Structures are given as C-alpha cells and as structure tokens.
C-alpha positions in Angstrom: 111.5 7.2 165.3 111.4 10.4 167.2 114.7 12.4 167.3 116.0 13.8 170.6 115.3 17.5 171.2 119.0 18.4 170.8 119.0 17.2 167.2 115.8 19.1 166.4 117.3 22.4 167.5 120.5 21.6 165.6 118.7 20.9 162.4 116.5 24.1 162.8 119.6 26.3 163.3 121.3 24.8 160.3 118.3 25.5 158.1 118.1 29.1 159.3 121.8 29.6 158.6 121.4 28.1 155.1 118.6 30.5 154.1 119.6 33.7 155.9 123.3 33.6 155.2 123.0 34.9 151.6 120.7 37.6 152.7 123.0 38.7 155.5 126.0 38.7 153.2 124.3 40.9 150.6 123.1 43.4 153.3 126.7 43.6 154.6 128.0 44.1 151.1 125.5 47.0 150.5 126.5 48.6 153.8 130.1 48.2 152.9 129.6 49.8 149.4 127.6 52.7 150.9 130.4 53.4 153.4 133.0 53.4 150.5 130.8 55.6 148.1 132.1 59.1 148.1 129.9 62.1 148.7 128.8 63.9 145.6 129.8 67.5 144.7 129.1 70.2 142.2 131.8 71.4 139.8 132.3 75.2 139.4 130.0 76.7 136.8 128.3 80.0 135.9 125.4 80.7 138.2 124.0 83.7 136.3 122.7 83.0 132.8 121.4 85.8 130.5 119.8 85.0 127.1 117.6 87.0 124.7 114.0 86.1 124.1 113.7 83.3 121.5 117.1 81.8 122.2 118.1 78.5 123.8 118.8 78.8 127.6 121.3 76.4 129.0 121.5 76.1 132.8 124.7 74.2 133.7 124.9 71.5 136.4 128.0 69.3 136.5 128.2 66.6 139.3 131.1 64.5 140.6 130.7 61.2 142.3 127.0 60.9 141.6 126.9 57.1 142.0 123.4 55.7 142.1 121.8 59.0 143.1 119.6 61.1 140.8 119.8 64.7 139.7 116.6 66.8 139.7 115.7 70.3 138.6 113.0 72.5 140.1 112.0 76.1 139.9 112.1 77.9 143.2 109.3 80.4 142.4 106.6 77.7 142.6 108.6 74.7 143.9 107.6 72.6 140.9 109.9 69.7 140.0 110.8 70.0 136.3 113.0 67.0 135.7 114.3 63.9 137.5 117.2 62.3 135.8 116.6 62.5 132.1 112.8 62.5 132.5 110.7 65.7 132.2 108.0 66.0 134.8 106.1 69.0 133.4 104.0 69.5 130.3 106.4 71.8 128.5 108.0 70.5 125.4 110.6 73.3 125.6 112.2 71.8 128.7 114.6 68.8 128.7 117.9 67.6 130.2 121.1 67.2 128.3 123.0 64.4 130.1 126.6 63.7 129.2 129.4 61.7 130.9 132.9 63.3 130.8 135.2 60.5 129.9 138.2 62.8 130.3 137.1 63.4 133.9 136.3 60.2 135.7 133.2 60.3 137.9 132.0 63.6 136.4 128.7 64.0 134.5 126.7 66.9 133.1 123.0 67.4 133.8 122.3 70.7 132.0 118.7 72.0 131.9 117.8 73.3 128.5 114.9 75.7 127.7 114.1 76.1 124.0 112.7 79.4 122.7 113.2 81.2 126.1 110.5 83.7 127.2 110.7 86.6 129.6 108.4 84.8 132.0 111.0 82.0 132.2 113.3 84.4 134.2 113.9 83.3 137.7 116.0 81.0 140.0 116.3 77.3 139.2 117.7 74.6 141.6 119.8 71.7 140.6 119.7 69.1 143.5 121.0 65.6 144.2 118.6 63.1 145.7 120.4 61.9 148.9 119.9 61.8 152.7 122.1 64.9 152.9 120.9 67.9 150.8 123.1 68.8 147.9 121.8 71.7 145.7 123.0 74.6 143.6 120.9 77.6 142.4 121.2 79.1 138.9 119.6 82.5 138.0 118.2 82.9 134.5 117.4 86.3 133.0 115.6 86.5 129.7 115.7 89.9 127.9 113.8 90.9 124.8 112.9 91.2 122.1 114.6 88.7 119.8 117.5 89.9 117.7 116.6 90.3 114.1 118.9 89.1 111.3 120.7 91.9 109.5 118.6 93.4 106.8 116.8 96.4 105.3 113.2 97.0 104.4 111.6 100.0 102.7 108.0 101.0 102.7 106.0 103.8 101.1 103.4 104.8 98.5 104.4 103.7 95.1 101.9 105.7 93.1 101.3 109.1 94.6 99.3 111.7 92.7 100.9 114.9 91.5 101.2 117.3 94.5 100.8 114.6 97.1 103.4 113.9 99.8 106.0 111.2 99.2 107.1 109.5 102.4 109.5 106.5 102.3 110.6 104.6 105.4 113.8 102.6 105.6 114.2 100.2 108.5 117.7 98.7 108.9 118.6 96.0 111.5 122.2 94.8 112.1 121.8 91.8 114.3 123.3 92.3 117.8 124.3 95.9 116.9 122.3 98.8 115.4 123.7 99.9 112.0 125.7 103.2 112.2 124.3 104.9 109.1 121.7 104.8 106.3 122.2 106.4 102.8 119.6 107.3 100.3 120.0 107.1 96.5 117.7 108.1 93.5 118.5 106.2 90.3 121.9 105.4 91.7 122.7 109.0 92.6 123.3 109.7 96.3 120.8 112.1 97.7 122.0 115.2 99.7 120.5 118.6 100.6 122.5 120.4 97.8 121.4 118.3 94.9 117.9 117.6 96.1 116.8 120.6 98.2 113.1 119.5 98.1 113.9 116.2 99.9 114.1 116.0 103.7 115.7 113.0 105.3 115.3 112.1 109.0 116.9 109.3 111.1 116.4 107.9 114.6 117.4 104.7 116.5 114.9 102.3 117.9 116.4 100.5 121.0 113.4 98.3 121.4 113.7 97.0 117.8 117.5 97.3 117.7 117.2 99.1 114.4 118.0 102.4 112.6 115.0 104.0 110.9 115.3 106.7 108.2 112.5 108.6 106.4 112.7 110.3 103.0 110.0 113.1 102.8 108.9 115.2 99.8 106.1 117.6 100.8 104.7 118.3 97.3 105.6 115.7 94.7 106.5 116.7 91.2 106.7 114.7 88.0 110.5 114.7 88.1 110.4 113.1 91.6 109.5 109.7 90.0 112.2 107.1 89.9 113.9 104.2 91.8 114.7 105.1 95.4 117.3 103.0 97.3 118.3 102.9 100.9 121.6 101.3 102.0 122.7 100.6 105.6 126.3 100.7 106.8 126.2 96.9 106.8 125.9 97.0 103.0 122.3 95.8 103.2 120.1 97.4 100.4 116.4 97.8 99.7 114.7 99.7 96.8 111.2 101.0 95.8 110.1 102.5 92.5 107.9 105.6 92.8 105.6 106.8 89.9 104.0 110.2 90.2 100.6 110.1 88.7 99.9 113.1 86.5 96.1 113.4 85.6 95.5 113.9 81.8 92.5 114.7 79.7 91.5 111.0 79.8 91.3 110.9 83.5 89.4 114.2 83.9 85.7 113.8 84.6 83.4 115.4 81.9 80.8 117.7 83.3 77.7 118.3 81.0 77.2 122.0 80.1 73.7 123.6 80.4 71.9 123.8 77.1 69.7 126.7 75.9 66.2 125.4 75.0 66.0 127.8 72.1 69.3 126.8 70.6 68.4 123.2 71.2 65.2 123.5 69.2 67.0 125.3 66.4 69.6 122.6 66.4 67.0 120.0 66.1 65.3 121.8 63.3 68.6 122.2 61.4 69.5 118.6 62.1 66.3 116.7 61.2 64.9 118.8 58.3 66.4 119.0 54.8 65.4 120.8 51.7 63.8 117.7 50.2 61.7 117.2 53.3 63.4 113.9 54.2 64.5 113.3 57.8 67.5 111.6 59.4 69.0 110.9 62.8 67.7 109.3 66.0 64.2 111.0 65.7 63.5 109.3 62.3 60.3 107.8 63.9 58.8 111.3 64.3 59.4 112.1 60.6 57.7 108.9 59.6 54.6 109.9 61.6 54.5 113.2 59.6 54.6 111.4 56.3 51.7 109.2 57.4 49.6 112.2 58.2 50.4 113.8 54.9 49.4 110.6 53.0 46.1 110.3 54.9 45.3 113.9 53.9 45.8 113.1 50.2 43.6 110.1 50.4 40.8 112.0 52.1 41.0 114.7 49.4 40.8 112.1 46.7 37.6 110.6 48.1 36.1 114.0 48.7 36.7 114.9 45.0 35.2 111.6 43.8 32.2 111.5 46.0 31.1 115.2 46.1 29.7 115.2 42.5 27.7 112.0 43.2 26.2 113.5 46.3 25.2 116.7 44.5 23.5 114.6 41.7 21.4 112.7 44.2 20.3 115.8 45.9 
C-alpha cells in the first residue's frame, strides 16, 4: 500500500530530526563553552635571565586560564619551535619543559623552559606563546656569561727536583667560587715566608678575572741546598696546597769520569813491571803472551838436544 505524499515528508523530517538533533546539541554546547571560556593571560615574571656557562637556565612562563590551549616555546633568532606543551621538538637533550599546576592559584600553570648546561651561544630572545586565534606571547631574554665558576680550591705546581743553582718557580692558583680570594700566603716547613726571613725568595701575585682566581708565584733565582723543603700556599679561604722540593746536589758518584791521556813509554814500563817477575813467571790479563814465550823457549831446548845427539853421527858418516 502506498502512503500519501504528506506522510512520506513527515516520516523523512522525523528521521532527520532524530539523527541531527544530538549533533546540533553538541555543537551548540561547544559554542556555549567557548563563549564562557576566559581569555588566557601571562602572570608577571622576570623577563631578563642571566646565568653562567655550565649552569641550568630557567626561563619562566606562568599562564592563567589556559583551558584547552597549548603553550609553545620558540627562539626568535631562527624562528625554530623548541617545545609544544611538554613535548620537545628539537634534537637537543638539554632542552625540556617543566610543567606544574599551581593548586594554591586556581587556573594557573607554569610552563618553564629549562636549558641544561647553558652555553654562551644559547644567549638570545625566547618567546613563550599560547596557541589561540588571538596571539598571546611573551619574550624572555637569556644572557649566558662565562666561564663556569670553579669550586673553591688551591693548586700548586712547580719542579720538584731542581739541580743546585737552577731556578725554583712555584705557582699557586687559588679559586674562591663566585669571588676571587683576597690573599695567598706562602710557608716553608710551616714557617711563614717574608722578605726579611727569606731575602732570596721573591713572591708575586696577580688576579685573573677570566679564571676568577688569584695566582701567586714563589721564585728563587739560584737554588741552594738549604732551599729544599716543604712549601705550602694558603688562600684567604683557608684552602691549602703543598709541594716538596728537593735540591739535587751532584756528588762524585754522579760525576762523569773522563779518561786521562797515557804516555806510551810509561805504559810500556808499567806493562813490563806488571807482567815480569824475578822468577820469569807472568800474570795478569796478558798471560797468553807469556805462554807463547815459554813455548818458544821449550822448542829451542828440544832443537839443541837433537843437534847435540845427531851431530856426532853425521860427522862419523862423513
């Protein structure tokens, strides 16, 4: 049975209403929520950050009424996006975002950009922005100064075994962390060195702003045997370093022996006196030559024996 056209249209409108009503309701709800969502804003924070090379750089960015939006960081020098939300978009393991919600302040969250082991090339302007139709952004300027601050300490360097008469030069380097030490004192075997007690010792001092250190040198132009001992340098921060110095005095054992020229005549006389005795026996390293002499003498006696024996026979035959 075919329904009238009126009923066909009525059924079609009912179906459309059934399927489209939830969709229209959700769209209206989103529009209503967007109208009620407050505009985001940045909280007051320091916009100029200065750190020393090697330290952690923290660039603050606190946002109120962020809602469903995202916070992104980028560097203005090259326009490169560094982070979006808590995700890092660059291949630099030193960079990440520290995200915290302030429970004591409803609607406020922190999106601080952290740079580990800051370098001088990291200096520049960074932008913290909120992804929205309307542009919300704040610039933070980072300045990295160097070099890194060394921990308080003292080091001493120098030659430990100078030869007698050589220069002795000891260098003491004292660092005091953020501040350069005020003074360095020198001691020898626990006795403080000054120009009155040790007139042969010269002490110099200078400050190194680059290394944030105080450098002192102890100089002895011509070392003596009595200059040996334990030398100590102490900074005004009570940091101490020591070095034992031994002055090498060359003795007869260390002297090189130079052979003296020998007179050939005296050498032959010495050989004669050494290798001939009253009994005709020989000794010493040339004993082989004496054996040859004995062999010749023995041969002569044998020849004389045969000559004495054979000479009468030969005369008888003749």
